[in-house]
PDB file of C-alpha atoms in Angstrom:
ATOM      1  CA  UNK A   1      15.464  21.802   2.205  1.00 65.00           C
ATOM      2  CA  UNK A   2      17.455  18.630   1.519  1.00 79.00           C
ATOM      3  CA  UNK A   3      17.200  16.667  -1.662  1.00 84.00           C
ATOM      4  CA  UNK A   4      18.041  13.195  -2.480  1.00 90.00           C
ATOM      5  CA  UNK A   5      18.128  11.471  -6.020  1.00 94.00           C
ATOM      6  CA  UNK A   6      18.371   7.403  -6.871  1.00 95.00           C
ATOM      7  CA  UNK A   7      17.933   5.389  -9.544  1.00 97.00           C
ATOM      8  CA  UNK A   8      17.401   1.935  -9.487  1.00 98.00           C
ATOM      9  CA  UNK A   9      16.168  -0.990 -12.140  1.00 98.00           C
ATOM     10  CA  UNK A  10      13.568  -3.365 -11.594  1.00 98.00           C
ATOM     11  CA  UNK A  11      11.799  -6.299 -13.090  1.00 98.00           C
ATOM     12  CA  UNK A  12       8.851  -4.856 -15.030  1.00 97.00           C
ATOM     13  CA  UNK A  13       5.407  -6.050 -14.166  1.00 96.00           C
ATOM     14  CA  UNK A  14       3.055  -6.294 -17.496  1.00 95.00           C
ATOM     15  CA  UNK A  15       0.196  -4.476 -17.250  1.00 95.00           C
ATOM     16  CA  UNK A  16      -2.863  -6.879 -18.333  1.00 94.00           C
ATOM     17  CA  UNK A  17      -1.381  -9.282 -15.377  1.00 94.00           C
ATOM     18  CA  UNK A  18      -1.259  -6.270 -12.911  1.00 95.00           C
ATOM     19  CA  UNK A  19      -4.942  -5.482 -13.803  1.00 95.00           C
ATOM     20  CA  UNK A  20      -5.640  -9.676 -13.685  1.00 93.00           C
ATOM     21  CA  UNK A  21      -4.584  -9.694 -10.337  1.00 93.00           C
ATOM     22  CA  UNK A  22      -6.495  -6.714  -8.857  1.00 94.00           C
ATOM     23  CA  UNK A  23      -9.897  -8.687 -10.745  1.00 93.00           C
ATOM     24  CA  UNK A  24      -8.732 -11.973  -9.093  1.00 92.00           C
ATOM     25  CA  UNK A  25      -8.699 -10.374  -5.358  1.00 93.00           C
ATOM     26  CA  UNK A  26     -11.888  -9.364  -6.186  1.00 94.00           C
ATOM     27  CA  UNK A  27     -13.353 -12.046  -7.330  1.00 93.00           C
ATOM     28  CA  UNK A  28     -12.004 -14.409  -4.155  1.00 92.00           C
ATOM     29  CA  UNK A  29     -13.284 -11.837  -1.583  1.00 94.00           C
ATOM     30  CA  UNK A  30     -16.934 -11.640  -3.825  1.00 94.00           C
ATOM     31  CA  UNK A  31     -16.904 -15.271  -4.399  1.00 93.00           C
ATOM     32  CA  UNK A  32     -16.106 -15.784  -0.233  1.00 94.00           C
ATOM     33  CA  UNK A  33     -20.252 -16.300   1.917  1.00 93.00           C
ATOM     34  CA  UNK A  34     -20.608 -15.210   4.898  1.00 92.00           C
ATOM     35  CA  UNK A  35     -22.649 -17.502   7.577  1.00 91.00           C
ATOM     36  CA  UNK A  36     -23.096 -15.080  10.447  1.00 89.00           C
ATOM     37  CA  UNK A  37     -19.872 -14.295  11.457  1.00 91.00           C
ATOM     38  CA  UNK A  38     -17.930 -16.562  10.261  1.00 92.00           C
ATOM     39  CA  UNK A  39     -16.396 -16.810   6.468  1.00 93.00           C
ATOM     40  CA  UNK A  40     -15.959 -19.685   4.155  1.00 93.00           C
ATOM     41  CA  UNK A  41     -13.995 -19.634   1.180  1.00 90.00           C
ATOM     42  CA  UNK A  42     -15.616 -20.251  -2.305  1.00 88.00           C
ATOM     43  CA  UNK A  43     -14.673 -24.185  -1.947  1.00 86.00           C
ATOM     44  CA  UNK A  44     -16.467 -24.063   1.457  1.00 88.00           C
ATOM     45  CA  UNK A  45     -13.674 -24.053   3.646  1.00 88.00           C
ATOM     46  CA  UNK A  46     -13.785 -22.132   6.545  1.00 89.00           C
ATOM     47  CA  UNK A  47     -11.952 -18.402   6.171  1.00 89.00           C
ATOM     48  CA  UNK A  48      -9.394 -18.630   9.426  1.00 87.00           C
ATOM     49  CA  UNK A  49      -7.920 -15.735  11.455  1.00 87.00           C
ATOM     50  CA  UNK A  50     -10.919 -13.093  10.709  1.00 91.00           C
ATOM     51  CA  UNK A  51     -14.920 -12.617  11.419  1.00 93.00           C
ATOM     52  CA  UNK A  52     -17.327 -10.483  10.109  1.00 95.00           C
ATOM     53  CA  UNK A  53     -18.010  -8.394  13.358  1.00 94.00           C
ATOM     54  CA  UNK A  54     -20.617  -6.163  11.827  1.00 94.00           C
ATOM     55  CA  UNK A  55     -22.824  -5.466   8.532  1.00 95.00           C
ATOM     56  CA  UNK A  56     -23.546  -7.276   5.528  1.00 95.00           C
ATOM     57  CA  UNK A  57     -20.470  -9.240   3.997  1.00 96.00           C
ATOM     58  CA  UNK A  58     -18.373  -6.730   1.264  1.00 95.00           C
ATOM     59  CA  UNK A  59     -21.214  -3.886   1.647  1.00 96.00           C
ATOM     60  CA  UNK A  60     -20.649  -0.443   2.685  1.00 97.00           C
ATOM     61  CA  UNK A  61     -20.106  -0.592   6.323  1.00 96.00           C
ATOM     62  CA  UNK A  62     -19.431  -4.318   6.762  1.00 97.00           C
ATOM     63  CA  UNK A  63     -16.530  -4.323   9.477  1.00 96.00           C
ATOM     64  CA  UNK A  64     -13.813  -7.015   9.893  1.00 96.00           C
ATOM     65  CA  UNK A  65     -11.864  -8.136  12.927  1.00 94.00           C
ATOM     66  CA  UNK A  66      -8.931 -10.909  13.361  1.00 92.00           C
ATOM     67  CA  UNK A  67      -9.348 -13.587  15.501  1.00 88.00           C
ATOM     68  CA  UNK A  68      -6.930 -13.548  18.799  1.00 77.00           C
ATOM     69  CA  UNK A  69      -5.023 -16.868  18.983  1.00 68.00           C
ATOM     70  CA  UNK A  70      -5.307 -17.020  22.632  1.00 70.00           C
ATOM     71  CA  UNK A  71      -8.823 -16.747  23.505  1.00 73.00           C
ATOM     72  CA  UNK A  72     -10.348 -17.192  20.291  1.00 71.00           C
ATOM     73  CA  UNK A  73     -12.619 -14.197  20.390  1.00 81.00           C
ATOM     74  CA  UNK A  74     -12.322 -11.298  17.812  1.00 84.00           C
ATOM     75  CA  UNK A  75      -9.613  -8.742  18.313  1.00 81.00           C
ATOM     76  CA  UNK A  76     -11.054  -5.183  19.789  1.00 79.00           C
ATOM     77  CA  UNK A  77      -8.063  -3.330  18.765  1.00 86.00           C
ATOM     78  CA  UNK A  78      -7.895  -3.963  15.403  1.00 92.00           C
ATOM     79  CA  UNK A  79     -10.803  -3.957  12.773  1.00 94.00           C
ATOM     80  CA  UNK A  80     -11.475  -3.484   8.599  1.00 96.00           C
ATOM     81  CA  UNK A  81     -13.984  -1.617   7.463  1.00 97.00           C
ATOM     82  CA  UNK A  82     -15.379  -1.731   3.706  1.00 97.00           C
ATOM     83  CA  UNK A  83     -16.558   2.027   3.000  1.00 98.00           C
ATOM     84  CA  UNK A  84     -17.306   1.282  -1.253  1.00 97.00           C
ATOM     85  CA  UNK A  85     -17.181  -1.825  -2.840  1.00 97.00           C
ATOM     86  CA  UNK A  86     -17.932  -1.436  -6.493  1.00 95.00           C
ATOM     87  CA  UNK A  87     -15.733  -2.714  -9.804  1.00 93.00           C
ATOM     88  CA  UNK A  88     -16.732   0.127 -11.469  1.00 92.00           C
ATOM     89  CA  UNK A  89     -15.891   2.917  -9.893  1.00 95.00           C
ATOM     90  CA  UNK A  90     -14.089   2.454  -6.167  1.00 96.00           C
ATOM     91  CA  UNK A  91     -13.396   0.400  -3.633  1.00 97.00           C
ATOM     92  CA  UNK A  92     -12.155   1.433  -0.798  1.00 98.00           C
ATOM     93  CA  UNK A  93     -11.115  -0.456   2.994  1.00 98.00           C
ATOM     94  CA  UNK A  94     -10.082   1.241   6.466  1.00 97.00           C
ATOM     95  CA  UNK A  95      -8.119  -0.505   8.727  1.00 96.00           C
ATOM     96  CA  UNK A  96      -7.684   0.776  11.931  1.00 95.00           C
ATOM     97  CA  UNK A  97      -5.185  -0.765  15.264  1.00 92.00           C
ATOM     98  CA  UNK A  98      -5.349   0.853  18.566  1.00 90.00           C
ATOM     99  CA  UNK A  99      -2.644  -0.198  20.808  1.00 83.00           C
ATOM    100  CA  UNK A 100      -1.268   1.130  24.088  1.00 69.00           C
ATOM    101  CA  UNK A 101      -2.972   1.507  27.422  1.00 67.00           C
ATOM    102  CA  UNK A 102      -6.525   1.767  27.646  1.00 66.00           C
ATOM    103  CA  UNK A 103      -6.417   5.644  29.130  1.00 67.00           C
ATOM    104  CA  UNK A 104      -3.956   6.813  26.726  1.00 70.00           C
ATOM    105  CA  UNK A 105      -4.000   4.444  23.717  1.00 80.00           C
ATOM    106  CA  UNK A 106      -2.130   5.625  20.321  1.00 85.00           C
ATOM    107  CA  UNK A 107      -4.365   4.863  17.144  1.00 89.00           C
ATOM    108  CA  UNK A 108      -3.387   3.842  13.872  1.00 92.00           C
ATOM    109  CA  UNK A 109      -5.765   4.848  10.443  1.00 95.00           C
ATOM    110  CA  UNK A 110      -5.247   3.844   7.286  1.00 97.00           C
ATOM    111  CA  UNK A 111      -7.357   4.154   4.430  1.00 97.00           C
ATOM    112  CA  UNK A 112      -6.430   2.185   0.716  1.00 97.00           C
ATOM    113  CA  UNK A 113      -8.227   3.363  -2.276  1.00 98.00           C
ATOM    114  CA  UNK A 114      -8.236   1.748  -5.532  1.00 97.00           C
ATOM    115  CA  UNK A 115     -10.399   3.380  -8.538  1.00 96.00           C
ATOM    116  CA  UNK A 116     -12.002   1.065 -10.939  1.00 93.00           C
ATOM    117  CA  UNK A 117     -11.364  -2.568  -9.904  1.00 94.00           C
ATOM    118  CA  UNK A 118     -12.391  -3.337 -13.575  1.00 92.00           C
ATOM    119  CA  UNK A 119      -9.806  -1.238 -15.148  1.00 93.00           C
ATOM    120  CA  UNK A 120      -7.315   0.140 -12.424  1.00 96.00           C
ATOM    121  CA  UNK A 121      -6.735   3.765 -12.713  1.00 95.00           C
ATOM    122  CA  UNK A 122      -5.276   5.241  -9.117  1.00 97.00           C
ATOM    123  CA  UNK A 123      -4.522   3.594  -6.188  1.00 97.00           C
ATOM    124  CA  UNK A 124      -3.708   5.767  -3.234  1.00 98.00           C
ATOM    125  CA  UNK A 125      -3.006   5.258   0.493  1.00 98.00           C
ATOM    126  CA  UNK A 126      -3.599   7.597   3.328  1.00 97.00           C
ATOM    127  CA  UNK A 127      -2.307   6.895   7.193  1.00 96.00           C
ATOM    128  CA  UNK A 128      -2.549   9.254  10.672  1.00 95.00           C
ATOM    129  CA  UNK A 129      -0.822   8.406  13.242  1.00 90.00           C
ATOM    130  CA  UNK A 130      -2.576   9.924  16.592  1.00 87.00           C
ATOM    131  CA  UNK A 131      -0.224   9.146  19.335  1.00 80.00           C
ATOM    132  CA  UNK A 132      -0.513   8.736  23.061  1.00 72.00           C
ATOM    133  CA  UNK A 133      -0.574  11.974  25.252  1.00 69.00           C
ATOM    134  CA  UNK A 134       2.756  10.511  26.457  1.00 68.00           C
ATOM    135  CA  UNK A 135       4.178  10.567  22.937  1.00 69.00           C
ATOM    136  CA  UNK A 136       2.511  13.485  21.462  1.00 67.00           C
ATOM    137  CA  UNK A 137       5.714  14.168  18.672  1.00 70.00           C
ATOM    138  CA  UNK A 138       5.585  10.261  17.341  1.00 76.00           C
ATOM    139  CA  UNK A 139       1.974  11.820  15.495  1.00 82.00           C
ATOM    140  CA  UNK A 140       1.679  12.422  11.758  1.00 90.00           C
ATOM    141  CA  UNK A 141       0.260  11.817   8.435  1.00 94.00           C
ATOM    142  CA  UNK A 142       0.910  10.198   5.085  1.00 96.00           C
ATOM    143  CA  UNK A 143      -0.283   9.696   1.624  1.00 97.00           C
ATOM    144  CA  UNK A 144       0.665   7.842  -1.080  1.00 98.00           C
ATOM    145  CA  UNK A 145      -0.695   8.133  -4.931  1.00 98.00           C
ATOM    146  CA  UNK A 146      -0.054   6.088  -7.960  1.00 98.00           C
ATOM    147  CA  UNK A 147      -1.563   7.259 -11.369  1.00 97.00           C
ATOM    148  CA  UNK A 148      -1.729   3.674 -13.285  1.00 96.00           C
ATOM    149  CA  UNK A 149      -2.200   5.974 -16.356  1.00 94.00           C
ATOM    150  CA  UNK A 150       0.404   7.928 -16.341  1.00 95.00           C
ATOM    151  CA  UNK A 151       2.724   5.013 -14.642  1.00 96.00           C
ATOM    152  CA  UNK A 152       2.071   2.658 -17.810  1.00 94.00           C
ATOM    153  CA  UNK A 153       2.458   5.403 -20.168  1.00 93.00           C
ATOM    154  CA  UNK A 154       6.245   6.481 -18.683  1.00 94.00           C
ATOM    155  CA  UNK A 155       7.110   2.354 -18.674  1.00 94.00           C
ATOM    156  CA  UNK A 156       5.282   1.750 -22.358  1.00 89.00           C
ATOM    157  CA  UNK A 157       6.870   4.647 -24.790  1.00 79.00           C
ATOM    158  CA  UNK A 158       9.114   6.483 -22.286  1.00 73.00           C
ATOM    159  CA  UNK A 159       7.223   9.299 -22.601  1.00 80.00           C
ATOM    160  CA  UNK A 160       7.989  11.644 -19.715  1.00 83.00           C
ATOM    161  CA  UNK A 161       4.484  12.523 -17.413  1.00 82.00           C
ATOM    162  CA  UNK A 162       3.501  16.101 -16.624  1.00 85.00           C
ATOM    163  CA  UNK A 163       3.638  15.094 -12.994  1.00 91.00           C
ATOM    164  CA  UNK A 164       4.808  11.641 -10.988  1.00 95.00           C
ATOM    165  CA  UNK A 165       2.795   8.692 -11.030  1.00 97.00           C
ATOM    166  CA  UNK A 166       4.085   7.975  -7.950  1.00 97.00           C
ATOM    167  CA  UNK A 167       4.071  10.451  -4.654  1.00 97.00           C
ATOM    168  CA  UNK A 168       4.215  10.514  -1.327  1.00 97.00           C
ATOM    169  CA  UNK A 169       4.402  12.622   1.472  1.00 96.00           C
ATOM    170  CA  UNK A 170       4.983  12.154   5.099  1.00 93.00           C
ATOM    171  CA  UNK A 171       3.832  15.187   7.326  1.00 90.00           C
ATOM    172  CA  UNK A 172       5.105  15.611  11.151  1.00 82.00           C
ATOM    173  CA  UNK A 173       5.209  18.616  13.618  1.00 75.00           C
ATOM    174  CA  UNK A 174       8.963  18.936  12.732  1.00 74.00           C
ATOM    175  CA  UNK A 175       9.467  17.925   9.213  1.00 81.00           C
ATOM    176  CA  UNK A 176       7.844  17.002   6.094  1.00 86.00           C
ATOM    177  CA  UNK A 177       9.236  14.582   3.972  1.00 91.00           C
ATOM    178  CA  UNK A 178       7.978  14.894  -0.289  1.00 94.00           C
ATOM    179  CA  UNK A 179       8.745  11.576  -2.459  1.00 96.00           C
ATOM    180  CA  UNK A 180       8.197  11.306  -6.140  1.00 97.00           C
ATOM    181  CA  UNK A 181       8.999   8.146  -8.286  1.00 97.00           C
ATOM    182  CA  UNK A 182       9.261   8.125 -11.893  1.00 96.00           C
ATOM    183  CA  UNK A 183       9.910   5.228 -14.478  1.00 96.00           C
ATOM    184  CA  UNK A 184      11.069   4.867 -17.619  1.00 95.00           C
ATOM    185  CA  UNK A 185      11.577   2.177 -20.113  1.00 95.00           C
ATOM    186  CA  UNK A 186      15.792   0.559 -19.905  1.00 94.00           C
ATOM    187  CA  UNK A 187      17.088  -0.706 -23.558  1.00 93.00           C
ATOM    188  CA  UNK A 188      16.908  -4.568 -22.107  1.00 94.00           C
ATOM    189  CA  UNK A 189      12.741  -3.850 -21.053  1.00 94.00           C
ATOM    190  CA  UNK A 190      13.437  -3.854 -17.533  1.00 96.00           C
ATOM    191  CA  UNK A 191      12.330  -0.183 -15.498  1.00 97.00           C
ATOM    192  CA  UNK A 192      14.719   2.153 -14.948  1.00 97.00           C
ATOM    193  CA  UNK A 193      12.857   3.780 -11.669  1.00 97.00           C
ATOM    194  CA  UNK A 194      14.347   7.001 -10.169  1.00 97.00           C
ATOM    195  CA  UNK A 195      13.132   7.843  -6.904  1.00 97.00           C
ATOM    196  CA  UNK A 196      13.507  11.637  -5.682  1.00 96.00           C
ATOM    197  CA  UNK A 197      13.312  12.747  -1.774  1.00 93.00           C
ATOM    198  CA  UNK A 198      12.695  16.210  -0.554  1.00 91.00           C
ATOM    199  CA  UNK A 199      12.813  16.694   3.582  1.00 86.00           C
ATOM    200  CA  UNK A 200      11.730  20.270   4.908  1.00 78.00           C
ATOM    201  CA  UNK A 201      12.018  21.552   8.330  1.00 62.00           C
ATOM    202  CA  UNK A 202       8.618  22.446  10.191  1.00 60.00           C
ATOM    203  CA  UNK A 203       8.486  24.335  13.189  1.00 59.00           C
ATOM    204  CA  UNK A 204      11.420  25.265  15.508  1.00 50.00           C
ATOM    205  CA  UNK A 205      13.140  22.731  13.510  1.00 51.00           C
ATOM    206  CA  UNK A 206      13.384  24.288  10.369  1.00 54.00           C
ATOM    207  CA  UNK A 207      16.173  26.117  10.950  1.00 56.00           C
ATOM    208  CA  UNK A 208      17.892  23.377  12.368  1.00 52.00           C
ATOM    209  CA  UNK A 209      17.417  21.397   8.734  1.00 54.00           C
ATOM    210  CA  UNK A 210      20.300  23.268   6.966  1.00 57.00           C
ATOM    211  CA  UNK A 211      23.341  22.114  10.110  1.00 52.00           C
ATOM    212  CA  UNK A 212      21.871  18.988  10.102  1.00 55.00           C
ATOM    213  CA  UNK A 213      22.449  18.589   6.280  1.00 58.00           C
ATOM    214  CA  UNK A 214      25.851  19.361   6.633  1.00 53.00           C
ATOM    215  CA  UNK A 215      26.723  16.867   9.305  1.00 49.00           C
ATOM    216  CA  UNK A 216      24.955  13.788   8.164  1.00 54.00           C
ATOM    217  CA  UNK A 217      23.714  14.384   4.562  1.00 61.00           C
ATOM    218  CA  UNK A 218      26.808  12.291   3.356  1.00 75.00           C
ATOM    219  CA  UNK A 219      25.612   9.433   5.631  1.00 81.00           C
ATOM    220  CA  UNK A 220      21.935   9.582   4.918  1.00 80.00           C
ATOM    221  CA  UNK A 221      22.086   9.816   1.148  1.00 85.00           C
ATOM    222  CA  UNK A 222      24.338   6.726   0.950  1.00 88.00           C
ATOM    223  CA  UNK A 223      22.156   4.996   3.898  1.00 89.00           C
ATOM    224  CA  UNK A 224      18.927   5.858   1.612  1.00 90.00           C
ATOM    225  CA  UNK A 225      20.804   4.857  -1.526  1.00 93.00           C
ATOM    226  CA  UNK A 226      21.537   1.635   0.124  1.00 95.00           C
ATOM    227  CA  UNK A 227      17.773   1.145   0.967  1.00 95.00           C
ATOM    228  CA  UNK A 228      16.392   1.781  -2.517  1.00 97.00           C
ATOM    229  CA  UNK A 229      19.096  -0.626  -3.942  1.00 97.00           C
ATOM    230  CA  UNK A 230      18.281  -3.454  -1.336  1.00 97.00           C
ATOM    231  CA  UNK A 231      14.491  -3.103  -2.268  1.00 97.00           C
ATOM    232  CA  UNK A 232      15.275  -3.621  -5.760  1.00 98.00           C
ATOM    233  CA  UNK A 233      17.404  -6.594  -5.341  1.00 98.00           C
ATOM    234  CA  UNK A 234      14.412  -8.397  -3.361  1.00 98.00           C
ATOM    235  CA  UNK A 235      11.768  -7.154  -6.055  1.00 97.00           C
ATOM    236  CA  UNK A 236      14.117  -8.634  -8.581  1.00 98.00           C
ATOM    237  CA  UNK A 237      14.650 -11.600  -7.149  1.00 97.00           C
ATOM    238  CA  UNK A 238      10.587 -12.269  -6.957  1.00 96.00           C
ATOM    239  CA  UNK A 239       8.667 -10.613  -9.549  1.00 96.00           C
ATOM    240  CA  UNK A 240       9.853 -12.031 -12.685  1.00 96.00           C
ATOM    241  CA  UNK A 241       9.059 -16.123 -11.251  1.00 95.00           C
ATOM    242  CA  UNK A 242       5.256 -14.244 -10.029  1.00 94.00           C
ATOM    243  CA  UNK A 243       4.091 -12.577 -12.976  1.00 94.00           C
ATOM    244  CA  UNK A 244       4.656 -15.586 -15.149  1.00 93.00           C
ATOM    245  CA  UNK A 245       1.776 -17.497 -13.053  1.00 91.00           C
ATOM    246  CA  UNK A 246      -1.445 -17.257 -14.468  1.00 88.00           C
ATOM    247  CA  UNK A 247      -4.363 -16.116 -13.113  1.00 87.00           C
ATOM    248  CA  UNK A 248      -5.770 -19.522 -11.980  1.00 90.00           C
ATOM    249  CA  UNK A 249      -2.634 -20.029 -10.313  1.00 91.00           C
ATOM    250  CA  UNK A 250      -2.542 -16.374  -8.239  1.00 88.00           C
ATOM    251  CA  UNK A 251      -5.708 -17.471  -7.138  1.00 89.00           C
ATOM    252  CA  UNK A 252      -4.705 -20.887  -5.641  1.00 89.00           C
ATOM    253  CA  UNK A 253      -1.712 -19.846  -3.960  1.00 87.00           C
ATOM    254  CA  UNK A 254      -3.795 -16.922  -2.284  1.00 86.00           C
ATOM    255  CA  UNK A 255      -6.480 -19.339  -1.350  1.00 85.00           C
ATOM    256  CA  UNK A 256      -3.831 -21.295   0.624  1.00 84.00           C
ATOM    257  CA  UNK A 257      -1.922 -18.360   2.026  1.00 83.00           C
ATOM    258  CA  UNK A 258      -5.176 -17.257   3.405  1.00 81.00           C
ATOM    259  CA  UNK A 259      -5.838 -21.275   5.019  1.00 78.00           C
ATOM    260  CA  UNK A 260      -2.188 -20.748   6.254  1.00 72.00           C
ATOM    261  CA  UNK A 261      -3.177 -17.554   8.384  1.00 54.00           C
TER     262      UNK A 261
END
């Protein structure tokens, strides 16, 4: 198995503006009417880019599709579908994209899960890959979990969590990739965030994991070390300017971002 360790430092996000965010996405897409199929924002402008193709607007079952720019008409390859919608305990949305030829099309599911809307707890996010019958080793799975809990705990005292707040892993027929990230409070209140990769062999190519290592470990850990510290440097250029908005103003500027589309 190969291991890979990086710390970075990021911009922290306060925790009461977090959770007034999550409410104010909410409370756009609950404040949002339906007319048929077509949306209109709380001001009574018209939602553009996306229909309600099926169900009742935000309930269990009510499915999504974008608009195509060409012809107008709903997308068939791509759709949302609400599966819980409720503040108080989960809500949780499946998106779905086929794409590919129609006898052999490769399907994309995802599934995003947050627990309590009124007082975030977990968020987690689950994808499969199923490819084409052409491209039958492009398949696999992921999952991603963060414990808000234990996440604001780590970031408030520096207390260290009995397991990650945030994990990952990425399953395919030939390797499995584990990631676990894990914050802690820096002396000038910014996050010191150090992100830990574990890649195993699976299959016939487990024992190739080990000679692999050897020859580009070097290369990959510097590659990945370059990745993490890139990420940072665009989170840190942007969250400090967008968590000083208020609420009112989060929900303007994602009222026009959604006109824009």
């Amino acid at each position: 198995m190969a291991r890979f360790q990086h710390t970075v430092t990021l911009a922290p996000v306060p925790r009461r503006w977090f959770e007034s965010c999550v409410a104010t996405l909410h409370d756009l897409a609950e404040d949002t009417d339906a007319e048929g199929a077509r949306l209109r924002l709380p001001d009574g402008r018209p939602l553009p880019g996306l229909v309600l193709a099926q169900g009742r607007h935000l309930r269990p079952g009510a499915r999504y599709r974008p608009v195509d720019e060409e012809s107008g008409k709903p997308d068939a390859d791509q759709y949302v579908t609400v599966l819980a919608w409720d503040r108080r305990r989960e809500t949780v949305l499946e998106v779905v994209t086929v794409d590919g030829a129609a006898d052999h099309p490769a399907r994309l599911d995802c599934a995003l899960t947050l627990t309590s809307a009124e007082r975030p707890r977990e968020v987690s996010l689950s994808a499969t890959l199923t490819p084409s019958e052409r491209e039958k080793y492009l398949g696999g799975t992921g999952r991603v979990h963060l414990d808000l809990g234990r996440w604001w705990q780590a970031t408030g005292d520096g207390r260290h969590p009995s397991r990650a707040p945030l994990s990952g892993t990425l399953t395919h027929a030939l390797a499995r990739v584990g990631v676990t990230v894990v914050p802690r409070p820096a002396p000038d209140g910014r996050w010191l965030v150090t992100v830990k990769i574990r890649v195993g062999g699976r299959s016939f190519a487990r024992p190739l994991l080990p000679l692999a290592a050897a020859l580009l470990g070097r290369r990959a850990r510097r590659a990945c070390a370059e990745s993490l510290d890139r990420a940072a440097a665009a989170w840190n250029a942007k969250v400090p300017a967008l968590v000083r908005k208020d609420r009112e103003r989060l929900r303007a500027e994602l009222t026009d971002a959604l006109l824009g589309a």
